[in-house]
PDB file of C-alpha atoms in Angstrom:
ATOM      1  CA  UNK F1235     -22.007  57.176  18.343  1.00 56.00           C
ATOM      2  CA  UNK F1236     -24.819  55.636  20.709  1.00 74.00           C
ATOM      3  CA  UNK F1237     -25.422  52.382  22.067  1.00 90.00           C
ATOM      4  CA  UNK F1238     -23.307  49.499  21.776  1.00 95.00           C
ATOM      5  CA  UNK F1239     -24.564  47.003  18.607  1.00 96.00           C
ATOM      6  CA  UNK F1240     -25.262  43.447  19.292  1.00 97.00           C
ATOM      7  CA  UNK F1241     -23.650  42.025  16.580  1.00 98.00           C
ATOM      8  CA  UNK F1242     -23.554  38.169  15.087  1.00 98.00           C
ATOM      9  CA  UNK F1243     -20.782  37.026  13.138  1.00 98.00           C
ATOM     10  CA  UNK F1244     -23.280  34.772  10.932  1.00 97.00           C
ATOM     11  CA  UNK F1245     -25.024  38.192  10.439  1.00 97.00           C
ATOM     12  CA  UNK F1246     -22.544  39.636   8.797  1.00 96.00           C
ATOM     13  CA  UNK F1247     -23.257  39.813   5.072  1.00 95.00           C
ATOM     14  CA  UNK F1248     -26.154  41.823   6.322  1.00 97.00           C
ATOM     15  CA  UNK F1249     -25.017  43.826   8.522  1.00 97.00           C
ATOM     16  CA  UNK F1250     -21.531  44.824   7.867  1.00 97.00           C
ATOM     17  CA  UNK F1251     -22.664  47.514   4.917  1.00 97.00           C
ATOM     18  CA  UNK F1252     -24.313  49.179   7.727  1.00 97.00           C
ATOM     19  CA  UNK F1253     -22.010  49.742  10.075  1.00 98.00           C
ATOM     20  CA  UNK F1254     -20.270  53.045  10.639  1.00 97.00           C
ATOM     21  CA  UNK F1255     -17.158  54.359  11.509  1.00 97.00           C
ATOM     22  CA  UNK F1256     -16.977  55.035  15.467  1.00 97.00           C
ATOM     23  CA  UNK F1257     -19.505  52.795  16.559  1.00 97.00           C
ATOM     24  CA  UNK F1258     -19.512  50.169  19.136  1.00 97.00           C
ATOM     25  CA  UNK F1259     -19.661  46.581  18.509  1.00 98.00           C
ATOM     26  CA  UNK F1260     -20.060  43.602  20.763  1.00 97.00           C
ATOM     27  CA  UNK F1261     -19.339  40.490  18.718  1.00 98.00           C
ATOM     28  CA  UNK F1262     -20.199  37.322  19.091  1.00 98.00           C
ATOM     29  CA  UNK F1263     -20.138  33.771  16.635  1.00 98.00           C
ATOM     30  CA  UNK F1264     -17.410  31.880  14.861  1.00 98.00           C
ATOM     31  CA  UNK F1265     -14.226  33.628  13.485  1.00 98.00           C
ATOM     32  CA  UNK F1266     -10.720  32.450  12.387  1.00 98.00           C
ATOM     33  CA  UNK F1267      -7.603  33.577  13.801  1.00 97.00           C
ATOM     34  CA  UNK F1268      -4.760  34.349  10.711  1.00 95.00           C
ATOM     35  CA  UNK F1269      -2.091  36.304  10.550  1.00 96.00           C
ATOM     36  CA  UNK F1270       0.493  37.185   8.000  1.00 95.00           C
ATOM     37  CA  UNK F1271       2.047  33.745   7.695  1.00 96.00           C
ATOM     38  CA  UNK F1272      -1.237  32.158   7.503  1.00 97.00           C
ATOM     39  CA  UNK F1273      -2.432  34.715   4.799  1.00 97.00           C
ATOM     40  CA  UNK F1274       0.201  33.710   2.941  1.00 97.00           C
ATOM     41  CA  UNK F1275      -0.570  29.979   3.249  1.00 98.00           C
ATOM     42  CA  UNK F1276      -3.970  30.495   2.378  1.00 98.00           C
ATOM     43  CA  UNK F1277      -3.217  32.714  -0.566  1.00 98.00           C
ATOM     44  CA  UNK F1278      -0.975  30.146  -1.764  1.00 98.00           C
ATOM     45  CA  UNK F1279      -3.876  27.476  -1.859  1.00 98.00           C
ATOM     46  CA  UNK F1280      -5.799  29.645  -3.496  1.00 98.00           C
ATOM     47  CA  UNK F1281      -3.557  29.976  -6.388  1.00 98.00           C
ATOM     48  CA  UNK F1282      -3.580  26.096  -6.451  1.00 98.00           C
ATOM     49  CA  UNK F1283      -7.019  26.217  -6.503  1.00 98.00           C
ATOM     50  CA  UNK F1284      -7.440  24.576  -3.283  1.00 98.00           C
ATOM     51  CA  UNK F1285     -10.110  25.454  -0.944  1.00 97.00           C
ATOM     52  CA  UNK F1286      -8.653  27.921   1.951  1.00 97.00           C
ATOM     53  CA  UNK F1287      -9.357  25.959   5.931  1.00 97.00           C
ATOM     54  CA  UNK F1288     -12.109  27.891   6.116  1.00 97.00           C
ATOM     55  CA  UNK F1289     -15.095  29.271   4.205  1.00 96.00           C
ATOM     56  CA  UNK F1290     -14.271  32.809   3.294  1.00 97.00           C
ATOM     57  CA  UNK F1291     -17.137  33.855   1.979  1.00 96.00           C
ATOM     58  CA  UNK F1292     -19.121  35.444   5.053  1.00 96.00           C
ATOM     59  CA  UNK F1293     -16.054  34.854   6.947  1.00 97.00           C
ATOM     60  CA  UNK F1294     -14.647  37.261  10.523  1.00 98.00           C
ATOM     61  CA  UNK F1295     -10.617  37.456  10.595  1.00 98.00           C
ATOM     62  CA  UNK F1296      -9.415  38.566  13.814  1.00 98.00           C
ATOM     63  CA  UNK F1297      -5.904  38.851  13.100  1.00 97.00           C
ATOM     64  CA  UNK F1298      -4.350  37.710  16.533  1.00 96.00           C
ATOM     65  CA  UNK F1299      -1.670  34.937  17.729  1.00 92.00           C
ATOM     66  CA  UNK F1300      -3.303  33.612  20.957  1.00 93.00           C
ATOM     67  CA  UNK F1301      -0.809  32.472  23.758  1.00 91.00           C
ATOM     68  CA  UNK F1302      -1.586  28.518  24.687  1.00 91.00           C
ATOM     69  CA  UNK F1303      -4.119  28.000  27.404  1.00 91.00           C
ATOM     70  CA  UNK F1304      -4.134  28.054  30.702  1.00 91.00           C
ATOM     71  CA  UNK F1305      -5.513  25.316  32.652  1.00 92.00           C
ATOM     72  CA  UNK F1306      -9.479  25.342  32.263  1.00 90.00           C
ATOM     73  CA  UNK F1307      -9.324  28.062  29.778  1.00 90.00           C
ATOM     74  CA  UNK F1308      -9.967  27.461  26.219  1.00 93.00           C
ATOM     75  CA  UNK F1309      -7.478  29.824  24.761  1.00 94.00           C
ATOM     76  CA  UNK F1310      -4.339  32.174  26.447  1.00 93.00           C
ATOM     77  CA  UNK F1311      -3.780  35.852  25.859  1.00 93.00           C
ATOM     78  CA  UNK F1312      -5.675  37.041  22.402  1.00 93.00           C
ATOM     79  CA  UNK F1313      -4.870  41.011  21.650  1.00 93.00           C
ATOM     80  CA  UNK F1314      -4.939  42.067  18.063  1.00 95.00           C
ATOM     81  CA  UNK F1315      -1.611  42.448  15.756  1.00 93.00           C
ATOM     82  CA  UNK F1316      -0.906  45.020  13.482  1.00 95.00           C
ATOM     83  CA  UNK F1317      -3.216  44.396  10.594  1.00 97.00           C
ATOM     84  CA  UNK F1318      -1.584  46.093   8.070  1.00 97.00           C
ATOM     85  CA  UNK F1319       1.135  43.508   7.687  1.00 97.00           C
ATOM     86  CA  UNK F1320      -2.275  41.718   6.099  1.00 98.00           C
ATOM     87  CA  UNK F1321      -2.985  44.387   3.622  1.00 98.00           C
ATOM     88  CA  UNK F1322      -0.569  42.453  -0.024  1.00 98.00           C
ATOM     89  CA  UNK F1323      -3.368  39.662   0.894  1.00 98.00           C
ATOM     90  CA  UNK F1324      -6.838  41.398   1.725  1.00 98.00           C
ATOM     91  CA  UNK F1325      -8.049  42.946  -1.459  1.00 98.00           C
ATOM     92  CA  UNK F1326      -8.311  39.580  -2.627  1.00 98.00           C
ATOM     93  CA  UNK F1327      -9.866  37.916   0.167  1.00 98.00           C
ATOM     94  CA  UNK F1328     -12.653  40.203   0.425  1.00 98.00           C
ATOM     95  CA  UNK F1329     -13.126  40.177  -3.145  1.00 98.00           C
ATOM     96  CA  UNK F1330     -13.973  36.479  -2.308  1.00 98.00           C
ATOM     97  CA  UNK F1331     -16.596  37.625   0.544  1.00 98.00           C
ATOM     98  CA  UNK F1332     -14.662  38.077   3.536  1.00 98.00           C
ATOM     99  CA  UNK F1333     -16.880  40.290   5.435  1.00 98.00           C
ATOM    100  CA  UNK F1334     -15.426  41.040   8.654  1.00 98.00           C
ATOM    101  CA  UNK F1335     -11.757  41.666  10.221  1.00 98.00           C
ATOM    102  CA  UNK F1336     -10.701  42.469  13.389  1.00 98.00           C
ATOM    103  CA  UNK F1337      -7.109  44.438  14.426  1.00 97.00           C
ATOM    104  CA  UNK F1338      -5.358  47.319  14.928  1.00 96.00           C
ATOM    105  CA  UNK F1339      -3.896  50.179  13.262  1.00 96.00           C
ATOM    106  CA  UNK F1340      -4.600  51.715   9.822  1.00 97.00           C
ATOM    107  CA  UNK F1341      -4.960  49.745   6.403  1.00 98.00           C
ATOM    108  CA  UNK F1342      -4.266  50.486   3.053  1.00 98.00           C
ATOM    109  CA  UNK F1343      -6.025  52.512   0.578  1.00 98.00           C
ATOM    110  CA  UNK F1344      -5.973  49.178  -1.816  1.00 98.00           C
ATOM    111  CA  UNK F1345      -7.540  47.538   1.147  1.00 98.00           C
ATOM    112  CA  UNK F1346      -9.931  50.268   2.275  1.00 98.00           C
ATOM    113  CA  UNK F1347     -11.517  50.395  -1.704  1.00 98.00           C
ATOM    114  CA  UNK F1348     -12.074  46.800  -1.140  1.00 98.00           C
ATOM    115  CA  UNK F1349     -14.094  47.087   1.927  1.00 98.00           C
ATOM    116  CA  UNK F1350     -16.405  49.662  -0.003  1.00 98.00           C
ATOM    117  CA  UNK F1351     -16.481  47.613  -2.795  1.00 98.00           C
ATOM    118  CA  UNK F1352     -17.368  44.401  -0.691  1.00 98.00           C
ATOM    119  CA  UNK F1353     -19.500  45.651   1.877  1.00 98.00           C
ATOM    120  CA  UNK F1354     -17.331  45.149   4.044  1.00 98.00           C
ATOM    121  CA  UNK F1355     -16.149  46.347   7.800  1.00 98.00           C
ATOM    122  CA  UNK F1356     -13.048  46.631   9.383  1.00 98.00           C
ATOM    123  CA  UNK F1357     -13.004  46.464  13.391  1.00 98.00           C
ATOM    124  CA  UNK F1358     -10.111  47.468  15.914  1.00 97.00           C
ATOM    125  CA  UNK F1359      -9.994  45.961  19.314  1.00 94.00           C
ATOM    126  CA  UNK F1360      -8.087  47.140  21.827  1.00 84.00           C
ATOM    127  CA  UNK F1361      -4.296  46.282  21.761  1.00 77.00           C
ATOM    128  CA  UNK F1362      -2.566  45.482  24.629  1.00 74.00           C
ATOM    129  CA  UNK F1363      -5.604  44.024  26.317  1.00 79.00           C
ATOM    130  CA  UNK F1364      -5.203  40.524  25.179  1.00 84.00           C
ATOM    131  CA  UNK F1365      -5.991  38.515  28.779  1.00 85.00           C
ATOM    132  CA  UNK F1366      -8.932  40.817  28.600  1.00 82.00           C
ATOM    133  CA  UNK F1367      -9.751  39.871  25.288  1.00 88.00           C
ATOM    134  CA  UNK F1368      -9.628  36.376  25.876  1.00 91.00           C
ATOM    135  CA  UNK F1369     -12.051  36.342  28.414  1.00 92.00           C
ATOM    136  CA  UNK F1370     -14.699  36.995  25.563  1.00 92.00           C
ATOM    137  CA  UNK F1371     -13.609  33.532  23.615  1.00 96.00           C
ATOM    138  CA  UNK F1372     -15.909  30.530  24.482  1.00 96.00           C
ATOM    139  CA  UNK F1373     -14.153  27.864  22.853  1.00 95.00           C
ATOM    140  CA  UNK F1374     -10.915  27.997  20.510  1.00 96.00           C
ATOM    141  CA  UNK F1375      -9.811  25.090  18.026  1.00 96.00           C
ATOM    142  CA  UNK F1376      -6.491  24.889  15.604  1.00 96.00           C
ATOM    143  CA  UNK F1377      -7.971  24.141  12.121  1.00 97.00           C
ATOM    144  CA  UNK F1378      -5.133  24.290   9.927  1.00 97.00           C
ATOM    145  CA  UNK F1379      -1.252  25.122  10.039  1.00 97.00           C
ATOM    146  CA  UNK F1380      -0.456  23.523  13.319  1.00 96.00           C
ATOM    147  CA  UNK F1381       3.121  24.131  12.600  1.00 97.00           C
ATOM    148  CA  UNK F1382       2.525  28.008  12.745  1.00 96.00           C
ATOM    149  CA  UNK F1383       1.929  27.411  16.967  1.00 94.00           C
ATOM    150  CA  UNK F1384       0.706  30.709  18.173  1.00 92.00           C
ATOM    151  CA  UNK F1385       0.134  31.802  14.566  1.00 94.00           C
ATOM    152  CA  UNK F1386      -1.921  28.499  13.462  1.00 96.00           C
ATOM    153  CA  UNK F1387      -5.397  29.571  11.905  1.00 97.00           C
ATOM    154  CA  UNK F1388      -7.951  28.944  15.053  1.00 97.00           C
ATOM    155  CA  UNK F1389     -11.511  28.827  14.870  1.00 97.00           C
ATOM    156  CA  UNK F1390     -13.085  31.069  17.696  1.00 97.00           C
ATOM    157  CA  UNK F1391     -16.484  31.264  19.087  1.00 97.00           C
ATOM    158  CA  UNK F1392     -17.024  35.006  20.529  1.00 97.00           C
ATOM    159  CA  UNK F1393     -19.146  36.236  22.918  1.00 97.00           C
ATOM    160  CA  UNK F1394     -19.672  39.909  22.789  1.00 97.00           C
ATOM    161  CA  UNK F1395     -15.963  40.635  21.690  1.00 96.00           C
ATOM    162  CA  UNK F1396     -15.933  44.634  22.439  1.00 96.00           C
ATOM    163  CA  UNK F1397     -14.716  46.330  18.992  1.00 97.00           C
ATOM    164  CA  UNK F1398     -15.205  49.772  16.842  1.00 97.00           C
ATOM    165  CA  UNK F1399     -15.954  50.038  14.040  1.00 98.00           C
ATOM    166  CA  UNK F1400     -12.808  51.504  12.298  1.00 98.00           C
ATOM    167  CA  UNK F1401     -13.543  51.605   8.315  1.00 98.00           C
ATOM    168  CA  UNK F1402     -17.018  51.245   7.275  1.00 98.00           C
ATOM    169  CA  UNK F1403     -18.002  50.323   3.635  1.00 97.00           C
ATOM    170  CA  UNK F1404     -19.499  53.867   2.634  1.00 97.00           C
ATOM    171  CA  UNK F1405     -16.067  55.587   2.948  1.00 93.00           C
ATOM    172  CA  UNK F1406     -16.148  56.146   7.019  1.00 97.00           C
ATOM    173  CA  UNK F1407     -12.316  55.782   7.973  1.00 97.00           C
ATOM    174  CA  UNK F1408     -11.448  56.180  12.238  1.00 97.00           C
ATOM    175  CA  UNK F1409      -7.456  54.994  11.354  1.00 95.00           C
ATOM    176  CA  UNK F1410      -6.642  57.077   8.615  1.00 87.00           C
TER     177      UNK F1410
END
């Protein structure tokens, strides 16, 4: 689909609703590693009504468990996981302005109506590329759920993170 986007996470609000299926994406700016165990943490806090450890609204997920770090590297191996093991847990984060997740693999039909109704976008990267992958992380920092070790929720900084864009808010669906 043509060039490769330059994309910024803190963009994302703006540009996510118009982004299409099959395009290229290099990403770069602050997201949050979380997985499923984390999801369900964060979920959990919600119900509380406690604020999640990070600001969902405006918010990239890149659904990955990075490997420690190497010696003078700021995070390990960082390849996506399946992201449908996220899908009992999205609808409801993007209904609270999550605007941006990164994986692999196909999501839900729950999960894809919430992407159209947010204005949303759903990236893959590629899997089994994680050392690659990492190389594109500036910095990485454990904000919350230490306990989770590879699966604690990290805050990233990317620098153009190659993705595609896999399910686009106007219906646009690469992982059906």
């Amino acid at each position: 689909m043509g060039e490769t986007l330059r994309v910024r996470t803190e963009d994302m609000e703006k540009v996510a609703p118009t982004l299409r299926a099959g395009q290229r994406v290099l990403l770069s700016g602050v997201c949050y590693t979380s997985r499923d165990a984390a999801h369900k943490r964060i979920t959990e806090m919600l119900d509380r009504g406690e604020k999640p450890p990070y600001e969902l609204k405006g918010a990239a997920i890149y659904y990955a468990g990075p490997t420690p770090a190497p010696k003078g590297l700021p995070i390990g191996s960082c390849g996506p996981t399946t992201s449908g093991r996220m899908d009992p847990y999205t609808p409801r984060f993007l209904d609270l302005g999550l605007k941006c997740m990164i994986g692999k693999g196909k999501r839900s039909p729950e999960v894809v109506q919430a992407i159209q109704r947010n204005g949303a976008v759903y990236f893959c990267a590629i899997g089994g590329a994680g050392a690659l992958a990492a190389q594109c992380i500036e910095s990485a920092e454990v904000i919350a759920f230490e306990d989770l070790g590879c699966e604690s929720v990290k805050r990233l900084v990317l620098k153009d993170f190659p993705l595609i864009v896999a399910i686009d808010s106007v219906g646009g669906n690469i992982v059906k």
